[in-house]
Coordinates of C-alpha atoms in Angstrom, one line a residue:
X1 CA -5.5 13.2 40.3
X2 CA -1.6 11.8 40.0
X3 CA -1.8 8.8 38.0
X4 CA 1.2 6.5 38.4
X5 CA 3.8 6.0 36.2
X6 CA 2.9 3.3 33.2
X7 CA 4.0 -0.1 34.3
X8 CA 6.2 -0.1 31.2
X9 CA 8.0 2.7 31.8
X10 CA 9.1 2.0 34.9
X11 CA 10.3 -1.6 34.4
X12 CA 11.9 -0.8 30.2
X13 CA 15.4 -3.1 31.1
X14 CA 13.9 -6.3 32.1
X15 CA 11.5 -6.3 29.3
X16 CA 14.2 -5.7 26.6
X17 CA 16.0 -8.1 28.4
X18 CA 13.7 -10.5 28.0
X19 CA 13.1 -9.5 24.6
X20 CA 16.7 -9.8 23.2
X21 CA 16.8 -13.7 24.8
X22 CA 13.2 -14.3 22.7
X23 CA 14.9 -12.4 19.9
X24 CA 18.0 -15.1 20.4
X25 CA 16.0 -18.3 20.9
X26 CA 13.9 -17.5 17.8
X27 CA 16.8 -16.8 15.7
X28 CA 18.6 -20.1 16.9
X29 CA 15.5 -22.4 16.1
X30 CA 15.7 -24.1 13.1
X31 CA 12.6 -26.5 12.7
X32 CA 13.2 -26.8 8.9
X33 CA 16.1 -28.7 6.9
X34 CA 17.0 -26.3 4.6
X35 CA 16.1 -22.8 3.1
X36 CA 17.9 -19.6 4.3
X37 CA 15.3 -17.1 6.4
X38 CA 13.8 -13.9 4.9
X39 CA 13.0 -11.3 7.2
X40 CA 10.1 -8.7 5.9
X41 CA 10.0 -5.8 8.5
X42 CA 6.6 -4.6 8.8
X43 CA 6.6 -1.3 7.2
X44 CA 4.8 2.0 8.9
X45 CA 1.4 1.3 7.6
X46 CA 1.2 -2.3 8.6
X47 CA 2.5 -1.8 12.3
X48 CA 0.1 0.6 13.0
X49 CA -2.8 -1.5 12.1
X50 CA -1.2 -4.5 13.6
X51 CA -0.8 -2.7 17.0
X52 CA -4.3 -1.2 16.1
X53 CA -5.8 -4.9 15.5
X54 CA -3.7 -6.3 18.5
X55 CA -4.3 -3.8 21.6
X56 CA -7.3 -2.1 20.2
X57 CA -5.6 1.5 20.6
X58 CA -6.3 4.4 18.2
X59 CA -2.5 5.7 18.1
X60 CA -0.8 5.4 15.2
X61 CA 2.7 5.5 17.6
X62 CA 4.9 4.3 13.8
X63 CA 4.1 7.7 11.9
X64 CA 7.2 9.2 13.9
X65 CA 9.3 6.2 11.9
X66 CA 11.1 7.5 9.2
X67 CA 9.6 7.0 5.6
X68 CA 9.5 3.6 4.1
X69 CA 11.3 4.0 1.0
X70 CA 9.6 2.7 -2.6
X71 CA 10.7 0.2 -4.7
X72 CA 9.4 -1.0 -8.1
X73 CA 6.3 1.3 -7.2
X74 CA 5.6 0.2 -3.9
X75 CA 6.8 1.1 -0.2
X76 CA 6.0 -2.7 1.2
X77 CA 9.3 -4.2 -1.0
X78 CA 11.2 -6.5 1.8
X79 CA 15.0 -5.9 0.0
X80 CA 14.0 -1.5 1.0
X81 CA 12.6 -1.9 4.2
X82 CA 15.6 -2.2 6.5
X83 CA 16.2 -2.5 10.2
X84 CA 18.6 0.6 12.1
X85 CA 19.6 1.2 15.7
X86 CA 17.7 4.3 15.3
X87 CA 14.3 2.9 14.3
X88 CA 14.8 -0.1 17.1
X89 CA 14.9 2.8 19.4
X90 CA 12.0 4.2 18.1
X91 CA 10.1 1.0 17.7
X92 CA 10.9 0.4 21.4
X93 CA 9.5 4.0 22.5
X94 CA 6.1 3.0 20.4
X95 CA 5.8 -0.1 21.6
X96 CA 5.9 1.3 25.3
X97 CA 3.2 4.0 24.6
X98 CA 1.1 1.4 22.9
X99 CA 1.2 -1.2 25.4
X100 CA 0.5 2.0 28.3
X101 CA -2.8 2.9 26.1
X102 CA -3.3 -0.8 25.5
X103 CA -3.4 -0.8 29.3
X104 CA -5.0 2.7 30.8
X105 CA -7.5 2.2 33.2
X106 CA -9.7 4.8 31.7
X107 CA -8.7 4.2 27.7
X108 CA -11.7 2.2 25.6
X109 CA -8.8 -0.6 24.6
X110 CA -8.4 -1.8 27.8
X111 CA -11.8 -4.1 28.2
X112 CA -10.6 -6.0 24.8
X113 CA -7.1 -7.0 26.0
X114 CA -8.2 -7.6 29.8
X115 CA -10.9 -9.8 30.2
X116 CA -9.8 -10.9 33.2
X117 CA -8.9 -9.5 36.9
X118 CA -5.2 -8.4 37.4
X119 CA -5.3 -7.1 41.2
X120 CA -7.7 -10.2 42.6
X121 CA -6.6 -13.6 44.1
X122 CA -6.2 -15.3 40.3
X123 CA -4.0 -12.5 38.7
X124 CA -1.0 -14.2 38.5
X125 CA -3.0 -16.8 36.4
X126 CA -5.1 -13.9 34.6
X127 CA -1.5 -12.1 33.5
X128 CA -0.2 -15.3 32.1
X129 CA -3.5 -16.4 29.8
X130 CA -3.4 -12.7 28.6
X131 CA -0.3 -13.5 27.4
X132 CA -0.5 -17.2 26.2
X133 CA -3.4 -15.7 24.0
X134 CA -1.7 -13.4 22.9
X135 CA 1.6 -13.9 21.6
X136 CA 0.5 -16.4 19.0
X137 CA -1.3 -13.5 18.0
X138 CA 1.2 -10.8 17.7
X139 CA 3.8 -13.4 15.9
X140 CA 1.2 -14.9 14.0
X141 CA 1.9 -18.8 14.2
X142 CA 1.5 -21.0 17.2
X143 CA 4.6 -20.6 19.7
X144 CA 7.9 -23.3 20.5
X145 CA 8.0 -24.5 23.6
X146 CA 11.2 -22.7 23.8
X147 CA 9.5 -20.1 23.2
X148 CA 6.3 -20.6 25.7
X149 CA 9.2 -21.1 28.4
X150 CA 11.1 -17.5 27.6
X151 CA 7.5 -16.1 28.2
X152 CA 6.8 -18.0 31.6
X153 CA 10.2 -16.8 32.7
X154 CA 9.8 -13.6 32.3
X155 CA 6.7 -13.8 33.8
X156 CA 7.7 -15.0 36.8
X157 CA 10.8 -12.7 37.1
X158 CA 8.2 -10.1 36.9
X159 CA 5.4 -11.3 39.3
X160 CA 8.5 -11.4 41.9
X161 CA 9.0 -7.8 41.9
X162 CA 6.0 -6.3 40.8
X163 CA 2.0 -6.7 40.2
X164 CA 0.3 -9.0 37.9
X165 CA -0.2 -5.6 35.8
X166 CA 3.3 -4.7 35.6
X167 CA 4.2 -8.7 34.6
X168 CA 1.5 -8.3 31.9
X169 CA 3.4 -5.3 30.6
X170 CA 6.5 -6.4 30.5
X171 CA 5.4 -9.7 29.1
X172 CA 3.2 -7.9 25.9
X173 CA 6.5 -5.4 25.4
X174 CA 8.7 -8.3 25.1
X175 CA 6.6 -10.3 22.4
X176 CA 6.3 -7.1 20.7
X177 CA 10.1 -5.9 21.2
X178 CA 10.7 -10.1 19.3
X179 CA 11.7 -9.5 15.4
X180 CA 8.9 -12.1 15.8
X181 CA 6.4 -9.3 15.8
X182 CA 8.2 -6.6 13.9
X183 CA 9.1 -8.8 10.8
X184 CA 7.2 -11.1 8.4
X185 CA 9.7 -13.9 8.5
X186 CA 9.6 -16.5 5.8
X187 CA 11.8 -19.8 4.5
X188 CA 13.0 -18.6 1.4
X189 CA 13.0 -21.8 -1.2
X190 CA 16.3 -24.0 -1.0
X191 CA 16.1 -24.5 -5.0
X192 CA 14.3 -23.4 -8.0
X193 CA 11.3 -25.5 -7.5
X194 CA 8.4 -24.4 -6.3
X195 CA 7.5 -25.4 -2.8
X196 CA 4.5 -23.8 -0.5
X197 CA 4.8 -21.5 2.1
X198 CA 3.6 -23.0 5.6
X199 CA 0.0 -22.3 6.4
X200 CA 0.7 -19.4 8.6
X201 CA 3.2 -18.3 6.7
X202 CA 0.9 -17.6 4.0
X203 CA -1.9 -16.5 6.5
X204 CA 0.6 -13.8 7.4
X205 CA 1.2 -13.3 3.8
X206 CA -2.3 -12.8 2.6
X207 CA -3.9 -10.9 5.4
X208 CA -0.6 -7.3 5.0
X209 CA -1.6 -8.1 0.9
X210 CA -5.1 -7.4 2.3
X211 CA -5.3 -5.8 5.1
X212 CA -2.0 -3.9 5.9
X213 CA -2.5 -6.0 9.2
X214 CA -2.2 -8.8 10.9
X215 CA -4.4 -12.2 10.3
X216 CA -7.4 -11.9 12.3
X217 CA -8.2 -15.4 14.8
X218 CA -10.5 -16.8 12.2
X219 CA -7.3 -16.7 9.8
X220 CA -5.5 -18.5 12.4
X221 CA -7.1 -20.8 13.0
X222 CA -8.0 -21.9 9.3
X223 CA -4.3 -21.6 9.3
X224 CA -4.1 -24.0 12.4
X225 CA -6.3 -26.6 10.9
X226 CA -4.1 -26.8 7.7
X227 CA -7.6 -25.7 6.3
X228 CA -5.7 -23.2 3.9
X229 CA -3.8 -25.8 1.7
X230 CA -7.4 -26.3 0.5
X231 CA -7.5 -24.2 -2.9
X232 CA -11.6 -23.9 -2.2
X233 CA -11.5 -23.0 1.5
X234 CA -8.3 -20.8 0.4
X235 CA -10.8 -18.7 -2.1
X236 CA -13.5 -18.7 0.6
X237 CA -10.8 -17.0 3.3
X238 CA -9.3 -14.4 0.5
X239 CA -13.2 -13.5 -0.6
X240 CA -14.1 -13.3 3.0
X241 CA -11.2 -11.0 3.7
X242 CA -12.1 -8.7 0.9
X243 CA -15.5 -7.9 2.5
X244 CA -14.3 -7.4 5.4
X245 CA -14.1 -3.6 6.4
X246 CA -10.7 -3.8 6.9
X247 CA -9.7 -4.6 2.9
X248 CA -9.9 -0.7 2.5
X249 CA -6.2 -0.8 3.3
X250 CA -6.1 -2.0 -0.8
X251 CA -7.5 1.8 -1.4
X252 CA -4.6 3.7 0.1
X253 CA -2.0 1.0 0.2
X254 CA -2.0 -0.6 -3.4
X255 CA -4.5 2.1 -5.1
X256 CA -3.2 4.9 -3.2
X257 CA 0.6 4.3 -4.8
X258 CA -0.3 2.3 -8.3
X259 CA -2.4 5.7 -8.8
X260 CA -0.3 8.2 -7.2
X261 CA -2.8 9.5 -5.3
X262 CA -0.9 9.4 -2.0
X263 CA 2.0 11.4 -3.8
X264 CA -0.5 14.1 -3.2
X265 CA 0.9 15.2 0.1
X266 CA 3.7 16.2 -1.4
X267 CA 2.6 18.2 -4.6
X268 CA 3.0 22.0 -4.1
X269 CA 1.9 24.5 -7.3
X270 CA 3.4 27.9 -7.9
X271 CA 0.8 30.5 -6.3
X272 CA 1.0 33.1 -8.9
X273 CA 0.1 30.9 -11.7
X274 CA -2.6 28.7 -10.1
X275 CA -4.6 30.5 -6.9
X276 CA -7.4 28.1 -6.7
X277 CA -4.7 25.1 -5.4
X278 CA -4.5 25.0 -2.0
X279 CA -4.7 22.5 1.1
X280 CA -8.3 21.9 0.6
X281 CA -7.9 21.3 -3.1
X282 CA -5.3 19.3 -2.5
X283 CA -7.2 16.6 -0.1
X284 CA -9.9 17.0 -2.5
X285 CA -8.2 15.6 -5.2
X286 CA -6.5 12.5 -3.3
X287 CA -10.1 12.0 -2.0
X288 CA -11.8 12.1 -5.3
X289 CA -9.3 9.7 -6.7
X290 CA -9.6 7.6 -3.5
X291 CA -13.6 6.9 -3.0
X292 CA -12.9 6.3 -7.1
X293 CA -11.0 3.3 -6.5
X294 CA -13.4 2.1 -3.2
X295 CA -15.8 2.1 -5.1
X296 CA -14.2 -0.2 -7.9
X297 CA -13.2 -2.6 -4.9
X298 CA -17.1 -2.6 -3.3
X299 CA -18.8 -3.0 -6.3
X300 CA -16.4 -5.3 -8.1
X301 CA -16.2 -3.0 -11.1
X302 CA -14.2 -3.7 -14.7
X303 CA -10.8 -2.4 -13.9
X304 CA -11.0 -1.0 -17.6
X305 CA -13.4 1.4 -16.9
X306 CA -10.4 2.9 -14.4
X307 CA -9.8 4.2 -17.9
X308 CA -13.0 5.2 -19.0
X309 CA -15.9 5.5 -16.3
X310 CA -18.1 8.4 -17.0
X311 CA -18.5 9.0 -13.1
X312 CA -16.7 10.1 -10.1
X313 CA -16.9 11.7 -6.4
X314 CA -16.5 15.3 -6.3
X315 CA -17.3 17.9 -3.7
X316 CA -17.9 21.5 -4.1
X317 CA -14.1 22.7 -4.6
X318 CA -13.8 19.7 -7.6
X319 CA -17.1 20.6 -9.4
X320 CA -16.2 24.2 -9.5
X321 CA -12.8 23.1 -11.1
X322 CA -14.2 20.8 -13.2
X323 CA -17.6 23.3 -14.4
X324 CA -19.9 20.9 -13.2
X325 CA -22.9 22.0 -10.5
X326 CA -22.8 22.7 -7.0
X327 CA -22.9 19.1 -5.2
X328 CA -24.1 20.5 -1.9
X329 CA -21.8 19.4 0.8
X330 CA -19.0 16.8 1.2
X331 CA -18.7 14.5 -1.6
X332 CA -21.3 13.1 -4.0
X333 CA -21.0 10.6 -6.7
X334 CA -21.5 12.4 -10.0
X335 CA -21.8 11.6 -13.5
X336 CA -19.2 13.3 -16.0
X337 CA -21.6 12.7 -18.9
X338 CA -20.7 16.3 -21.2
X339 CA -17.1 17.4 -19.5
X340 CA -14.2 16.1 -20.7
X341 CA -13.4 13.9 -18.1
X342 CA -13.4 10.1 -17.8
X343 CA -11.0 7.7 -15.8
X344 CA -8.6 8.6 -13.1
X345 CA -6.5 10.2 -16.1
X346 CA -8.4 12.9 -15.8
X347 CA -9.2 13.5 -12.3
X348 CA -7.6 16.0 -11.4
X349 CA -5.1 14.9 -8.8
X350 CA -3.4 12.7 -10.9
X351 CA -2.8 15.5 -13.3
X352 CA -1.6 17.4 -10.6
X353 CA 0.5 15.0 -9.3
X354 CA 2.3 14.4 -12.6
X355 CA 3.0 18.0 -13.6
X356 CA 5.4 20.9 -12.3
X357 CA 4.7 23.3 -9.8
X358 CA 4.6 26.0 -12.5
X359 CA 3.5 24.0 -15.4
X360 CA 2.5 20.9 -16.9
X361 CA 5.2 17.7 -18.0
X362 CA 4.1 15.9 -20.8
X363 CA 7.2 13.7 -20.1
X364 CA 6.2 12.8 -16.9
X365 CA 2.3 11.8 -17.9
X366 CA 3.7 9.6 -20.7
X367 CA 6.1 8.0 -18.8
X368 CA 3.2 7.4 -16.3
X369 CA 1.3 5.5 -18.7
X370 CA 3.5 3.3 -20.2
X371 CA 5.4 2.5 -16.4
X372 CA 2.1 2.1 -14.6
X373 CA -0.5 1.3 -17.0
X374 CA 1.6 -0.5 -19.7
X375 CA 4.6 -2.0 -17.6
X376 CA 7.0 -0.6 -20.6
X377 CA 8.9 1.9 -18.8
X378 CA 11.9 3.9 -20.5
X379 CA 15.1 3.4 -19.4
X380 CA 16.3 6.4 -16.9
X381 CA 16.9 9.8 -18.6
X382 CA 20.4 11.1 -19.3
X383 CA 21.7 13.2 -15.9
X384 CA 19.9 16.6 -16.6
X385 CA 17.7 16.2 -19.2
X386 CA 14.7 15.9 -17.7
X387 CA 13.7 19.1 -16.3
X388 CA 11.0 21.8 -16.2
X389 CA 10.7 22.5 -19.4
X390 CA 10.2 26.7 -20.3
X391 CA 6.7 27.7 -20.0
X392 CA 7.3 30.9 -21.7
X393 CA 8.4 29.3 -24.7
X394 CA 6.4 28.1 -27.0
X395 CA 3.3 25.5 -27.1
X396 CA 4.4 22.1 -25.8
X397 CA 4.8 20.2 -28.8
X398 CA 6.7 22.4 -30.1
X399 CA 9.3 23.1 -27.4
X400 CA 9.2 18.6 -27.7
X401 CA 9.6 18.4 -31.2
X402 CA 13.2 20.5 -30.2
X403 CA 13.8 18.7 -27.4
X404 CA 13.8 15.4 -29.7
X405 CA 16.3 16.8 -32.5
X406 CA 18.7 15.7 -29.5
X407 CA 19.8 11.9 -30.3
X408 CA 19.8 10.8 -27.0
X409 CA 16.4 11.8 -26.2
X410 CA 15.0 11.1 -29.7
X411 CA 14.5 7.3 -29.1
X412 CA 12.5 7.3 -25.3
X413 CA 10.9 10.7 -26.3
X414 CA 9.0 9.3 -29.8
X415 CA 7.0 6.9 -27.2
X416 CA 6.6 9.4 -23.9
X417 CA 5.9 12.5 -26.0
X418 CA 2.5 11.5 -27.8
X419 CA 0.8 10.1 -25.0
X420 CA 1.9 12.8 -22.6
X421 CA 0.7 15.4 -25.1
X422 CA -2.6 14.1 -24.9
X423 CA -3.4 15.3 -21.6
X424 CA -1.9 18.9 -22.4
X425 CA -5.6 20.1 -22.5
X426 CA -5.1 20.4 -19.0
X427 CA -3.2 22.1 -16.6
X428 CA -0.9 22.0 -14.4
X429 CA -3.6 21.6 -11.5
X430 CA -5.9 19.3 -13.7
X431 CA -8.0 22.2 -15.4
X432 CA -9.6 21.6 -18.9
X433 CA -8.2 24.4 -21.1
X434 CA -8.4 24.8 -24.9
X435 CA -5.3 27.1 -25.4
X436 CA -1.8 27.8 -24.7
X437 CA -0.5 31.0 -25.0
X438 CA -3.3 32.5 -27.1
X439 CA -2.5 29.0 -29.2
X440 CA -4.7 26.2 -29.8
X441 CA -3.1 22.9 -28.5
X442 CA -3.0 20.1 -30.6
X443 CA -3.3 16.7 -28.7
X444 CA -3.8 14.2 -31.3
X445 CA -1.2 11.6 -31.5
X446 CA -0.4 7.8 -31.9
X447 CA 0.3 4.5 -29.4
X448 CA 3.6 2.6 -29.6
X449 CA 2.1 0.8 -32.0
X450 CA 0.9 3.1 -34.1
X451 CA -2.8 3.2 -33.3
X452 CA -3.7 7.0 -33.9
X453 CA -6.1 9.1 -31.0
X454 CA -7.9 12.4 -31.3
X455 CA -7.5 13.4 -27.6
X456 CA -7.2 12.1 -24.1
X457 CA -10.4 10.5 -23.9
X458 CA -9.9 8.9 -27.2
X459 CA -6.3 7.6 -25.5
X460 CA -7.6 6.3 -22.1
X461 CA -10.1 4.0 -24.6
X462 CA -7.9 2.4 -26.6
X463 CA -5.5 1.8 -23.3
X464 CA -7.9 0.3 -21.3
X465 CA -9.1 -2.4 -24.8
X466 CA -5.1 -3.2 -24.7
X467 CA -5.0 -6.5 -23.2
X468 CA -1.2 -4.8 -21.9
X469 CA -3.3 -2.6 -19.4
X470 CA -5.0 -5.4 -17.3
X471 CA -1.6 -7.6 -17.8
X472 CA 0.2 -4.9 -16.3
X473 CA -2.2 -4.4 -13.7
X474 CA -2.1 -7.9 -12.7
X475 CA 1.8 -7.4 -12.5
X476 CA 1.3 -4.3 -10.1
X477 CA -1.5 -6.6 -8.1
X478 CA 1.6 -9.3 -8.0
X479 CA 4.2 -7.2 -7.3
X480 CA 2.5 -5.6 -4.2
X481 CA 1.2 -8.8 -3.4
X482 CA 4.9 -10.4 -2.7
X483 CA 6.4 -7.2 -1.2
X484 CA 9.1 -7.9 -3.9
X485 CA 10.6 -7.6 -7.9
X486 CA 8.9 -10.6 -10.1
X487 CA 11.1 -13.0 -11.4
X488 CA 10.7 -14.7 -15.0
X489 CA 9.0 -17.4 -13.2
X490 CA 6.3 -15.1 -12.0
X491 CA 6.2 -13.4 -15.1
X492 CA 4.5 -16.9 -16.7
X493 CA 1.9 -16.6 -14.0
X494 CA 0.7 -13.1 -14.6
X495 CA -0.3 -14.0 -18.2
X496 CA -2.3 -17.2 -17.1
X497 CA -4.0 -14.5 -14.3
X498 CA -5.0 -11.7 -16.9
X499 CA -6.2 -14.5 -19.1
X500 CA -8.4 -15.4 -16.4
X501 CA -9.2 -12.0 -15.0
X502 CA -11.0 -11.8 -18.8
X503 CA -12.9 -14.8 -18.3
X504 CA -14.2 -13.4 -15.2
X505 CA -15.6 -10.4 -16.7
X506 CA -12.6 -8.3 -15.3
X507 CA -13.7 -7.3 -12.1
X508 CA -11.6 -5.7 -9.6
X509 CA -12.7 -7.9 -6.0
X510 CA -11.7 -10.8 -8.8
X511 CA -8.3 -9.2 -9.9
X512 CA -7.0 -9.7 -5.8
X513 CA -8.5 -13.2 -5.5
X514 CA -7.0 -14.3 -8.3
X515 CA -3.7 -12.9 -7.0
X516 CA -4.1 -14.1 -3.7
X517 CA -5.0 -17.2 -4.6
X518 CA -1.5 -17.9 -7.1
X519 CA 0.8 -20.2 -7.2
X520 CA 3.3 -17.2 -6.4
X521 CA 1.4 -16.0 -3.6
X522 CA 1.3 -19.3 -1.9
X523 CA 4.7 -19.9 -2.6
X524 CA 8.1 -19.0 -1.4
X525 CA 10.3 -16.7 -2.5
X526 CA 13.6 -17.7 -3.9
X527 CA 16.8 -17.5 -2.7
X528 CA 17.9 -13.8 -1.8
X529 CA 15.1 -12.0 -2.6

């Protein structure tokens, strides 16, 4: 059977012409007396689950986007995430395949955007409820009546030369063509005193913290009622968000980046040296380190025993690296009780992740732990000092001790050195060895502040007692949370969170309500941020 050509495709100029006047009349209001705009385009991650959440599709049509680019450890900072003629283009070209398997007769999304009849005597009317429904949706906050106008225009415009289906296309591509849609647009604060976000503001806010997404109608409406200036009924929204399924975007989004895991993809390791890496190992690894950190998140865990739990997920190509016993099939939660493993610092993705392709980099370990863990990163190295190290040399420490007889690496490399040497009892791929070069490899050392270790194991315990590890985490929470730097004033709002993370026993689930239940959180961003 010939199918006809998608509604959208046939009728693209009207609906970017209506979408450039929505884009106009949205830019142009101005319902607020002061307080410049800040525009947060939704990054790759977030507008697939947005059009996932909106249409009910299955394609993911923003993976053909180019990269979001990282900043202060996250790919979600508003200053990076920038708007180009190219990626309008392509947004326009996934909105158009979206909104034709939104709208497929025969496609399973169809029945939950559709609930009415578009080809019988009240489809003019059906058409226009779909969309009165929906916009608010897509751009998260109730609409103008500018705004509600644009739409019935366009509408009509359409119904005059076409079917109520085609109207309905044209209609859902122009709310989703609106900067309404593709950006997170906030009042930024007209001084230094703190002043709220509005409630859908922060509704948007809360549920791409949460959810990589888009607020659900139960959001909205809480957010419609003015229900979410309530601190108890904000708590009650921000722990029922966390249990709901979709939360798991925490995992990949902030876990998946705070741990490195999802660097994975991009971790390749010299074949000579290391045969049993390969693509399978590889998505082990990222999936061991992932189900790690669910499993945290479900169970409310201690985020210190990130550092020092004496259990993990491994599946048959992971226990055979590790020397533990055949799992059986797919992956199995495991105890590490007797191998000298505990925490993601030893899993081995991580390991891999922060070595060579050819060999291991205690520089890059260390300077994972005191950026990541402790929030005390060095300043940049010189141009062309850091790099690959020869493996050939000598043992490790050694080849270090040379490499700080150089003044300009002497005073970063006395803190990275130690605690990357620690973990040199594994290689390059995250396997435990006891030797280098026929050599046996020392990996005691001492903490910044001059707290001595015997080993890794020893190291990842005295990190995760250091009231700087959950202080810092709360400061990665916080800065994925805002989608931006902290300022000093944020800063005085971490410590008051870590001291209450402790009073609540440290749990994880508790470490993102208490974040997304701050005054930051709820509040707006200054000025140019």
């Amino acid at each position: 059977m010939i199918r006809a050509e998608p509604p959208t495709r046939r009728r693209l100029a009207p609906a970017r012409i209506g979408a450039l006047a929505l884009l106009v009349a949205a830019s142009c209001a101005d319902d607020e007396p002061s307080g410049s705009l800040r525009f947060h385009r939704l990054g790759r991650v977030e507008y697939n689950n947005s059009l996932r959440d909106l249409l009910g599709i299955d394609g993911r049509p923003a993976d053909s986007f180019p990269v979001d680019p990282p900043s202060h450890g996250f790919d979600n900072n508003a200053a990076s995430l920038a708007i180009s003629p190219l990626l309008f283009e392509l947004h326009e070209r996934a909105i158009a395949l979206a909104i034709d398997e939104a709208l497929d007769p025969d496609g399973p999304a169809r029945a939950g955007l559709v609930s009415c009849d578009l080809e019988g005597a009240r489809a003019e009317a059906c058409a226009r409820a779909i969309v009165e429904s929906f916009a608010p949706r897509a751009w998260r906050r109730p609409l103008s009546e500018d705004e509600r106008a644009a739409l019935d225009a366009l509408v009509d415009d359409a119904l005059a030369g076409g079917s109520a289906e085609e109207a309905l296309a044209l209609a859902l591509q122009a709310i989703l063509l609106s900067p309404n849609f593709l950006f997170r647009i906030e009042r930024a604060a007209p001084t230094s005193e703190a002043t709220p976000l509005s409630e859908h503001e922060l509704a948007a806010r809360l549920s791409y913290f949460l959810w990589s997404s888009t607020p659900d109608d139960a959001l909205l409406a809480a957010a419609d009622a003015g229900a979410l200036a309530d601190p108890e009924r904000l708590e009650l929204e921000v722990r029922r968000m966390l249990a709901d399924p979709r939360a798991s975007a925490l995992v990949d989004g902030f876990g998946g980046q705070w741990l490195g895991f999802r660097a994975l993809d991009d971790v390749f390791k010299d074949a000579y040296r290391f045969p049993a890496f390969d693509e399978a190992l590889r998505a082990s690894m990222a999936e061991e380190t992932r189900r790690f950190f669910a499993d945290f998140l479900a169970r409310d865990r201690d985020v210190r025993e990130l550092l020092t739990a004496r259990d993990s997920f491994v599946d048959r190509r992971l226990a055979a690296l590790y020397g533990l016993p055949d799992p059986g099939e797919g992956f199995v939660h495991v105890s590490l009780e007797g191998a000298p493993r505990q925490g993601v610092l030893t899993q081995a993705g991580t390991l891999a992740a922060l070595a060579y392709p050819f060999t291991t980099s205690p520089a890059r370990r260390g300077d994972f732990i005191l950026d990541r863990l402790l929030c005390e990163p060095p300043p940049p190295a010189p141009a062309g000092v850091d790099i690959p190290l020869d493996p050939e040399a000598t043992t490790k420490r050694e080849v270090l001790a040379q490499h700080r007889q150089d003044p300009a690496c002497a005073s970063c490399h006395e803190r990275i050195d130690p605690l990357g040497l620690a973990f040199e009892t594994y290689d390059a791929i995250g396997q435990h060895r006891v030797e280098e070069h026929g050599l046996p490899i020392d990996v005691a050392g001492a903490l910044p502040s001059g707290e001595g270790f015997a080993d890794a194991l020893e190291l990842a315990s005295l990190l995760a007692e250091d009231p700087a590890f959950t202080r810092c985490l709360v400061e990665q929470v916080m800065i994925y949370a805002l989608g931006r730097g902290l300022e000093s004033q944020d800063l005085a709002h971490v410590d008051a969170l870590a001291d209450a993370l402790a009073r609540r026993g440290y749990g994880t689930r508790e470490l993102f309500v208490l974040v997304a239940t701050s005054a930051p959180v709820r509040g707006r961003a200054p000025e140019g941020r």
